[in-house]
Amino acid sequence: MDDRALADVAAWIRLTPLLTEYLPHTARDLRPSGLTVLLDEVLLGARSVLVECGCGTTSVLIARLLHRRGFGHLLSLEHDERQAAFVASQLRREGLGHVARVVHVPLTQHPAAIGKAGWYAPEVVHDEVSEYVDRFGLVDLLLVDGPSGDDLIRYPAMPVFHGVLAPGAAVLLDDVGRPGELTVMDRWRREFALRFRTQDSIGYALLTP
């Protein structure tokens, strides 16, 4: 068993308190070791206004953690209608609708996209995020785990969310072992003055003070 596999086994053990019932885990979801990095940041950084690009098992576990902690909210954007419907249904079934909200947002042309990559429909994102920020405050944790597709499809996340990030906000980019995400991470570093530390397949970015 290699180091990555051992790290994931250890992470599953740490995650046991949140695994109250079975949830599907797909290749699109954060690896367990990446998920513990995320949840540690939520707790240690006292993050309370979270936005997630791409929803899945991670969304439900974040909602469970926020609910048990007693404060915090999550807004998830998802382009796959079936995935969005499943996660939204799971959140409702567990009584977590007051903590987390999933919005289906189709992919379309986007002014911040590179080439023909596209991104989430800008009008829907603007309306949903504006209402969310007006209600709960600036975003202090942004998880970019979607959408999937073109190599540079995740680039617009920073141009879109940079203006609503709280001072000291954390930004987590998944899949930085792939060429496209490495390019996105490098552009974010140069264009938005971010500094990164990486762990396994997780890119962890902090806004420069």
C-alpha positions as MATLAB code, in Angstrom:
seq = 'MDDRALADVAAWIRLTPLLTEYLPHTARDLRPSGLTVLLDEVLLGARSVLVECGCGTTSVLIARLLHRRGFGHLLSLEHDERQAAFVASQLRREGLGHVARVVHVPLTQHPAAIGKAGWYAPEVVHDEVSEYVDRFGLVDLLLVDGPSGDDLIRYPAMPVFHGVLAPGAAVLLDDVGRPGELTVMDRWRREFALRFRTQDSIGYALLTP';
ca = [
       0.000    0.000    0.000;
       1.500    3.348   -1.048;
       1.586    6.550    1.019;
      -1.479    8.024   -0.685;
      -3.561    4.944    0.061;
      -2.372    4.884    3.681;
      -3.264    8.551    4.046;
      -6.773    7.867    2.751;
      -7.270    4.948    5.157;
      -6.185    7.142    8.058;
      -8.526    9.861    6.831;
     -11.521    7.503    6.671;
     -10.876    6.631   10.314;
     -10.830   10.324   11.248;
     -14.038   10.874    9.299;
     -15.916    8.113   11.138;
     -17.962   10.485   13.365;
     -19.489   12.053   10.231;
     -20.210    8.759    8.454;
     -23.613    8.265   10.031;
     -24.999    6.492    6.975;
     -23.854    5.263    3.575;
     -23.137    7.829    0.865;
     -21.885    7.142   -2.665;
     -18.266    8.135   -3.216;
     -17.251    8.741   -6.818;
     -14.054    9.726   -8.599;
     -15.383   13.302   -8.680;
     -15.393   13.581   -4.881;
     -12.472   14.805   -2.833;
     -10.120   12.058   -1.743;
     -10.562   11.301    1.976;
      -7.198   12.834    2.841;
      -8.188   15.994    0.976;
     -11.538   16.052    2.727;
      -9.877   16.047    6.151;
      -7.707   18.998    5.058;
     -10.890   20.847    4.117;
     -12.782   20.009    7.308;
      -9.761   20.899    9.440;
      -9.716   24.313    7.778;
     -13.432   24.766    8.477;
     -12.898   24.069   12.173;
      -9.481   25.597   12.816;
     -10.212   28.660   10.696;
     -13.743   29.042   12.116;
     -15.033   29.247    8.531;
     -18.742   30.006    8.415;
     -19.634   31.234    4.894;
     -18.656   28.500    2.463;
     -19.092   28.213   -1.297;
     -18.444   25.017   -3.208;
     -18.086   24.641   -6.980;
     -19.183   21.060   -7.640;
     -21.260   19.098   -5.125;
     -21.222   15.512   -3.899;
     -20.503   13.482   -0.778;
     -18.255   16.308    0.372;
     -21.256   18.650    0.496;
     -23.200   16.371    2.835;
     -20.240   15.822    5.158;
     -19.558   19.571    5.334;
     -23.227   20.166    6.161;
     -23.134   17.524    8.890;
     -20.051   19.154   10.399;
     -21.538   22.652   10.298;
     -24.779   21.402   11.849;
     -22.984   19.638   14.685;
     -20.743   22.645   15.297;
     -23.792   24.873   15.488;
     -22.992   27.614   12.965;
     -22.030   28.147    9.340;
     -23.614   27.802    5.903;
     -22.720   26.219    2.567;
     -23.768   27.160   -0.970;
     -22.975   24.541   -3.626;
     -23.059   25.131   -7.375;
     -23.436   22.037   -9.577;
     -23.810   21.732  -13.356;
     -24.944   18.089  -13.354;
     -28.698   18.179  -12.732;
     -28.878   14.587  -11.499;
     -26.002   15.112   -9.053;
     -27.505   18.348   -7.771;
     -30.895   16.706   -7.260;
     -29.400   13.775   -5.332;
     -27.351   15.940   -2.971;
     -30.232   18.376   -2.409;
     -32.546   15.445   -1.632;
     -30.028   13.952    0.805;
     -29.646   17.272    2.607;
     -33.416   17.620    2.945;
     -33.795   14.039    4.147;
     -31.196   14.620    6.870;
     -32.765   17.916    7.909;
     -29.752   19.930    6.768;
     -31.533   22.292    4.404;
     -31.053   25.190    6.820;
     -27.286   24.651    6.669;
     -26.565   23.866    3.015;
     -28.155   24.743   -0.314;
     -27.432   23.149   -3.699;
     -28.169   25.069   -6.884;
     -28.213   23.486  -10.317;
     -26.359   25.854  -12.671;
     -25.871   24.755  -16.286;
     -22.586   25.375  -18.056;
     -22.521   28.065  -20.715;
     -20.251   30.660  -22.270;
     -18.704   32.896  -19.635;
     -16.825   36.191  -20.005;
     -14.101   35.047  -17.591;
     -13.565   31.668  -19.273;
     -10.378   30.843  -21.134;
     -11.040   29.892  -24.738;
     -14.189   27.828  -25.201;
     -14.109   26.221  -21.755;
     -17.218   27.985  -20.439;
     -18.342   27.940  -16.793;
     -21.489   28.143  -14.678;
     -24.197   30.418  -16.144;
     -23.139   33.922  -15.017;
     -26.620   35.333  -14.356;
     -27.600   32.433  -12.088;
     -24.311   32.557  -10.188;
     -24.567   36.324   -9.738;
     -28.085   36.149   -8.345;
     -27.428   33.179   -6.046;
     -24.118   34.453   -4.693;
     -25.372   38.020   -4.220;
     -28.322   36.792   -2.171;
     -26.096   34.430   -0.182;
     -23.527   37.117    0.648;
     -26.213   39.666    1.506;
     -27.683   37.199    3.959;
     -24.600   35.664    5.574;
     -21.622   37.905    4.788;
     -18.486   37.566    2.676;
     -17.252   34.110    1.688;
     -14.449   32.879    3.951;
     -13.894   29.489    2.311;
     -14.129   28.652   -1.387;
     -13.782   25.048   -2.539;
     -13.205   24.631   -6.282;
     -13.898   20.980   -7.099;
     -15.814   21.584  -10.324;
     -16.944   21.840  -12.944;
     -15.282   18.991  -14.795;
     -14.392   19.146  -18.457;
     -11.883   21.269  -20.332;
      -8.418   21.578  -18.754;
      -8.904   25.245  -17.805;
     -12.615   25.143  -17.028;
     -12.116   25.987  -13.334;
     -10.237   29.233  -13.988;
     -13.282   31.603  -13.726;
     -13.810   30.751  -10.043;
     -11.324   33.390   -8.874;
     -12.362   36.186  -11.265;
     -15.972   35.593  -10.205;
     -15.518   35.167   -6.435;
     -12.506   37.371   -5.740;
     -14.687   40.387   -5.010;
     -16.814   38.582   -2.406;
     -14.015   36.812   -0.513;
     -13.496   37.911    3.077;
     -10.033   39.098    4.187;
      -7.998   35.993    4.988;
     -10.352   33.693    3.101;
      -9.144   30.206    2.214;
      -9.402   28.839   -1.323;
      -9.016   25.115   -1.963;
      -8.486   23.783   -5.481;
      -8.829   20.042   -6.046;
      -6.984   17.882   -8.595;
      -3.834   20.011   -8.779;
      -1.946   16.939   -9.939;
      -3.505   17.515  -13.386;
      -1.919   19.859  -15.938;
      -5.027   22.014  -16.284;
      -5.379   22.674  -12.560;
      -1.647   23.404  -12.294;
      -2.051   26.044  -14.986;
      -5.126   27.474  -13.266;
      -3.298   27.570   -9.930;
      -0.313   29.347  -11.492;
      -2.537   31.974  -13.127;
      -4.423   32.571   -9.885;
      -1.109   32.998   -8.075;
       0.095   35.616  -10.536;
      -3.170   37.436  -11.196;
      -4.711   37.488   -7.718;
      -1.644   37.474   -5.457;
      -2.422   34.099   -3.922;
       0.113   31.909   -2.212;
      -0.275   28.151   -2.240;
       0.738   25.157   -0.268;
      -0.015   21.737   -1.680;
      -0.739   18.429   -0.020;
      -1.185   15.272   -2.049;
      -3.752   16.127   -4.733;
      -5.057   19.182   -2.893;
      -3.999   22.732   -3.742;
      -4.540   24.982   -0.739;
      -4.483   28.731   -1.382;
      -4.556   31.627    1.050;
      -5.091   35.219    0.013;
      -1.928   37.190    0.642;
      -2.438   39.559    3.616;
];
